[in-house]
């Protein structure tokens, strides 16, 4: 691998820490006009994102490197990043605003597509 094998995990930590805190601390930014249960759902999603940050941190600091377990987690994270891509594509097709707190759907699509590729590559390398 041209990049260190932990690169996708490090990038995931950076990206999803920001997103996780945004979802948990400012749910109305993510889902304006949400009901109280809707806000709680958004906050729960943020907590889930933050838990993936902790999992990534484990794979960054553990001495085993990119072993079979890390590759399976990388594959799972590649799959997980396809869903923000789907959301971004849906927003682009609807003509939603191209700006936003973290750059809007075009930026989200670009970043998460990169993450899918990096994690998929990490999952398949020897």
PDB file of C-alpha atoms in Angstrom:
ATOM      1  CA  UNK A   1       0.000   0.000   0.000  1.00  0.00           C
ATOM      2  CA  UNK A   2       1.391   3.393  -0.922  1.00  0.00           C
ATOM      3  CA  UNK A   3      -0.121   5.023   2.142  1.00  0.00           C
ATOM      4  CA  UNK A   4       0.380   3.734   5.676  1.00  0.00           C
ATOM      5  CA  UNK A   5      -2.244   1.045   6.328  1.00  0.00           C
ATOM      6  CA  UNK A   6      -3.814   3.081   9.112  1.00  0.00           C
ATOM      7  CA  UNK A   7      -4.513   6.070   6.818  1.00  0.00           C
ATOM      8  CA  UNK A   8      -8.232   5.364   6.283  1.00  0.00           C
ATOM      9  CA  UNK A   9      -8.717   4.830  10.009  1.00  0.00           C
ATOM     10  CA  UNK A  10      -6.964   8.136  10.815  1.00  0.00           C
ATOM     11  CA  UNK A  11      -9.038  10.020   8.238  1.00  0.00           C
ATOM     12  CA  UNK A  12     -12.191   8.358   9.575  1.00  0.00           C
ATOM     13  CA  UNK A  13     -11.325   9.597  13.069  1.00  0.00           C
ATOM     14  CA  UNK A  14     -10.986  13.174  11.819  1.00  0.00           C
ATOM     15  CA  UNK A  15     -14.066  13.190   9.588  1.00  0.00           C
ATOM     16  CA  UNK A  16     -16.463  11.327  11.840  1.00  0.00           C
ATOM     17  CA  UNK A  17     -15.417  13.117  15.029  1.00  0.00           C
ATOM     18  CA  UNK A  18     -16.569  16.370  13.437  1.00  0.00           C
ATOM     19  CA  UNK A  19     -19.752  14.800  12.095  1.00  0.00           C
ATOM     20  CA  UNK A  20     -20.491  12.924  15.312  1.00  0.00           C
ATOM     21  CA  UNK A  21     -20.260  16.039  17.437  1.00  0.00           C
ATOM     22  CA  UNK A  22     -22.354  17.973  14.932  1.00  0.00           C
ATOM     23  CA  UNK A  23     -25.093  15.328  15.093  1.00  0.00           C
ATOM     24  CA  UNK A  24     -25.008  15.031  18.889  1.00  0.00           C
ATOM     25  CA  UNK A  25     -24.563  18.677  19.851  1.00  0.00           C
ATOM     26  CA  UNK A  26     -26.546  20.395  17.082  1.00  0.00           C
ATOM     27  CA  UNK A  27     -29.172  17.981  15.752  1.00  0.00           C
ATOM     28  CA  UNK A  28     -31.256  20.832  14.305  1.00  0.00           C
ATOM     29  CA  UNK A  29     -28.369  21.744  12.001  1.00  0.00           C
ATOM     30  CA  UNK A  30     -28.539  18.239  10.542  1.00  0.00           C
ATOM     31  CA  UNK A  31     -32.332  17.958  10.505  1.00  0.00           C
ATOM     32  CA  UNK A  32     -34.043  21.344  10.696  1.00  0.00           C
ATOM     33  CA  UNK A  33     -37.596  21.412  12.039  1.00  0.00           C
ATOM     34  CA  UNK A  34     -37.199  17.952  13.577  1.00  0.00           C
ATOM     35  CA  UNK A  35     -39.568  16.852  16.301  1.00  0.00           C
ATOM     36  CA  UNK A  36     -38.148  16.005  19.730  1.00  0.00           C
ATOM     37  CA  UNK A  37     -38.025  12.266  18.864  1.00  0.00           C
ATOM     38  CA  UNK A  38     -36.379  13.143  15.548  1.00  0.00           C
ATOM     39  CA  UNK A  39     -33.716  15.158  17.343  1.00  0.00           C
ATOM     40  CA  UNK A  40     -33.046  12.226  19.664  1.00  0.00           C
ATOM     41  CA  UNK A  41     -32.668   9.937  16.664  1.00  0.00           C
ATOM     42  CA  UNK A  42     -30.157  12.326  15.083  1.00  0.00           C
ATOM     43  CA  UNK A  43     -28.251  12.502  18.377  1.00  0.00           C
ATOM     44  CA  UNK A  44     -28.239   8.703  18.614  1.00  0.00           C
ATOM     45  CA  UNK A  45     -26.786   8.525  15.114  1.00  0.00           C
ATOM     46  CA  UNK A  46     -24.091  10.970  16.223  1.00  0.00           C
ATOM     47  CA  UNK A  47     -23.274   8.716  19.152  1.00  0.00           C
ATOM     48  CA  UNK A  48     -22.989   5.770  16.779  1.00  0.00           C
ATOM     49  CA  UNK A  49     -20.590   7.748  14.588  1.00  0.00           C
ATOM     50  CA  UNK A  50     -18.495   8.586  17.635  1.00  0.00           C
ATOM     51  CA  UNK A  51     -18.356   4.902  18.576  1.00  0.00           C
ATOM     52  CA  UNK A  52     -16.880   4.155  15.131  1.00  0.00           C
ATOM     53  CA  UNK A  53     -14.249   6.787  15.895  1.00  0.00           C
ATOM     54  CA  UNK A  54     -13.269   4.825  19.001  1.00  0.00           C
ATOM     55  CA  UNK A  55     -13.094   1.602  16.982  1.00  0.00           C
ATOM     56  CA  UNK A  56     -10.853   3.353  14.446  1.00  0.00           C
ATOM     57  CA  UNK A  57      -8.631   4.610  17.247  1.00  0.00           C
ATOM     58  CA  UNK A  58      -8.147   1.028  18.416  1.00  0.00           C
ATOM     59  CA  UNK A  59      -6.914   0.003  14.961  1.00  0.00           C
ATOM     60  CA  UNK A  60      -4.582   3.002  14.760  1.00  0.00           C
ATOM     61  CA  UNK A  61      -2.842   2.342  18.087  1.00  0.00           C
ATOM     62  CA  UNK A  62      -2.748  -1.460  18.220  1.00  0.00           C
ATOM     63  CA  UNK A  63       0.614  -3.012  17.334  1.00  0.00           C
ATOM     64  CA  UNK A  64      -0.754  -5.756  15.053  1.00  0.00           C
ATOM     65  CA  UNK A  65      -1.085  -3.427  12.075  1.00  0.00           C
ATOM     66  CA  UNK A  66      -3.445  -4.348   9.267  1.00  0.00           C
ATOM     67  CA  UNK A  67      -4.234  -7.943  10.232  1.00  0.00           C
ATOM     68  CA  UNK A  68      -7.278  -9.986   9.190  1.00  0.00           C
ATOM     69  CA  UNK A  69      -9.495  -8.365  11.824  1.00  0.00           C
ATOM     70  CA  UNK A  70      -8.495  -4.852  10.752  1.00  0.00           C
ATOM     71  CA  UNK A  71      -9.221  -5.765   7.123  1.00  0.00           C
ATOM     72  CA  UNK A  72     -12.710  -6.986   8.022  1.00  0.00           C
ATOM     73  CA  UNK A  73     -13.369  -3.771   9.934  1.00  0.00           C
ATOM     74  CA  UNK A  74     -12.037  -1.781   6.965  1.00  0.00           C
ATOM     75  CA  UNK A  75     -14.502  -3.608   4.699  1.00  0.00           C
ATOM     76  CA  UNK A  76     -17.346  -2.835   7.114  1.00  0.00           C
ATOM     77  CA  UNK A  77     -16.348   0.828   7.255  1.00  0.00           C
ATOM     78  CA  UNK A  78     -16.158   0.970   3.434  1.00  0.00           C
ATOM     79  CA  UNK A  79     -19.745  -0.271   3.366  1.00  0.00           C
ATOM     80  CA  UNK A  80     -20.702   2.222   6.069  1.00  0.00           C
ATOM     81  CA  UNK A  81     -19.352   5.121   4.015  1.00  0.00           C
ATOM     82  CA  UNK A  82     -21.539   4.152   1.032  1.00  0.00           C
ATOM     83  CA  UNK A  83     -24.620   5.410   2.889  1.00  0.00           C
ATOM     84  CA  UNK A  84     -23.473   9.030   3.205  1.00  0.00           C
ATOM     85  CA  UNK A  85     -22.659   8.787  -0.530  1.00  0.00           C
ATOM     86  CA  UNK A  86     -26.246   7.690  -1.179  1.00  0.00           C
ATOM     87  CA  UNK A  87     -27.581  10.559   0.929  1.00  0.00           C
ATOM     88  CA  UNK A  88     -25.360  13.089  -0.854  1.00  0.00           C
ATOM     89  CA  UNK A  89     -26.404  11.814  -4.297  1.00  0.00           C
ATOM     90  CA  UNK A  90     -30.063  12.047  -3.293  1.00  0.00           C
ATOM     91  CA  UNK A  91     -29.567  15.627  -2.124  1.00  0.00           C
ATOM     92  CA  UNK A  92     -27.725  16.586  -5.319  1.00  0.00           C
ATOM     93  CA  UNK A  93     -30.495  15.088  -7.476  1.00  0.00           C
ATOM     94  CA  UNK A  94     -33.128  17.003  -5.481  1.00  0.00           C
ATOM     95  CA  UNK A  95     -31.178  20.215  -5.985  1.00  0.00           C
ATOM     96  CA  UNK A  96     -30.603  20.807  -2.283  1.00  0.00           C
ATOM     97  CA  UNK A  97     -28.375  23.688  -1.252  1.00  0.00           C
ATOM     98  CA  UNK A  98     -24.772  23.112  -2.204  1.00  0.00           C
ATOM     99  CA  UNK A  99     -23.387  24.789   0.902  1.00  0.00           C
ATOM    100  CA  UNK A 100     -23.791  23.837   4.495  1.00  0.00           C
ATOM    101  CA  UNK A 101     -21.955  23.312   7.719  1.00  0.00           C
ATOM    102  CA  UNK A 102     -19.397  20.933   6.178  1.00  0.00           C
ATOM    103  CA  UNK A 103     -19.583  21.966   2.528  1.00  0.00           C
ATOM    104  CA  UNK A 104     -22.827  20.440   1.367  1.00  0.00           C
ATOM    105  CA  UNK A 105     -23.635  17.311  -0.621  1.00  0.00           C
ATOM    106  CA  UNK A 106     -20.923  17.643  -3.282  1.00  0.00           C
ATOM    107  CA  UNK A 107     -18.210  17.780  -0.618  1.00  0.00           C
ATOM    108  CA  UNK A 108     -19.855  14.939   1.329  1.00  0.00           C
ATOM    109  CA  UNK A 109     -20.015  12.781  -1.798  1.00  0.00           C
ATOM    110  CA  UNK A 110     -16.352  13.448  -2.580  1.00  0.00           C
ATOM    111  CA  UNK A 111     -15.100  12.779   0.942  1.00  0.00           C
ATOM    112  CA  UNK A 112     -17.143   9.637   1.527  1.00  0.00           C
ATOM    113  CA  UNK A 113     -16.329   8.235  -1.927  1.00  0.00           C
ATOM    114  CA  UNK A 114     -12.658   8.670  -1.065  1.00  0.00           C
ATOM    115  CA  UNK A 115     -13.246   6.879   2.240  1.00  0.00           C
ATOM    116  CA  UNK A 116     -15.034   3.981   0.510  1.00  0.00           C
ATOM    117  CA  UNK A 117     -12.050   3.608  -1.802  1.00  0.00           C
ATOM    118  CA  UNK A 118      -9.412   3.848   0.926  1.00  0.00           C
ATOM    119  CA  UNK A 119     -11.163   1.390   3.228  1.00  0.00           C
ATOM    120  CA  UNK A 120     -11.904  -1.032   0.365  1.00  0.00           C
ATOM    121  CA  UNK A 121      -8.263  -0.897  -0.697  1.00  0.00           C
ATOM    122  CA  UNK A 122      -7.108  -1.489   2.880  1.00  0.00           C
ATOM    123  CA  UNK A 123      -9.496  -4.448   3.159  1.00  0.00           C
ATOM    124  CA  UNK A 124      -8.088  -6.072   0.021  1.00  0.00           C
ATOM    125  CA  UNK A 125      -4.348  -5.480   0.407  1.00  0.00           C
ATOM    126  CA  UNK A 126      -1.894  -8.089   1.577  1.00  0.00           C
TER     127      UNK A 126
END
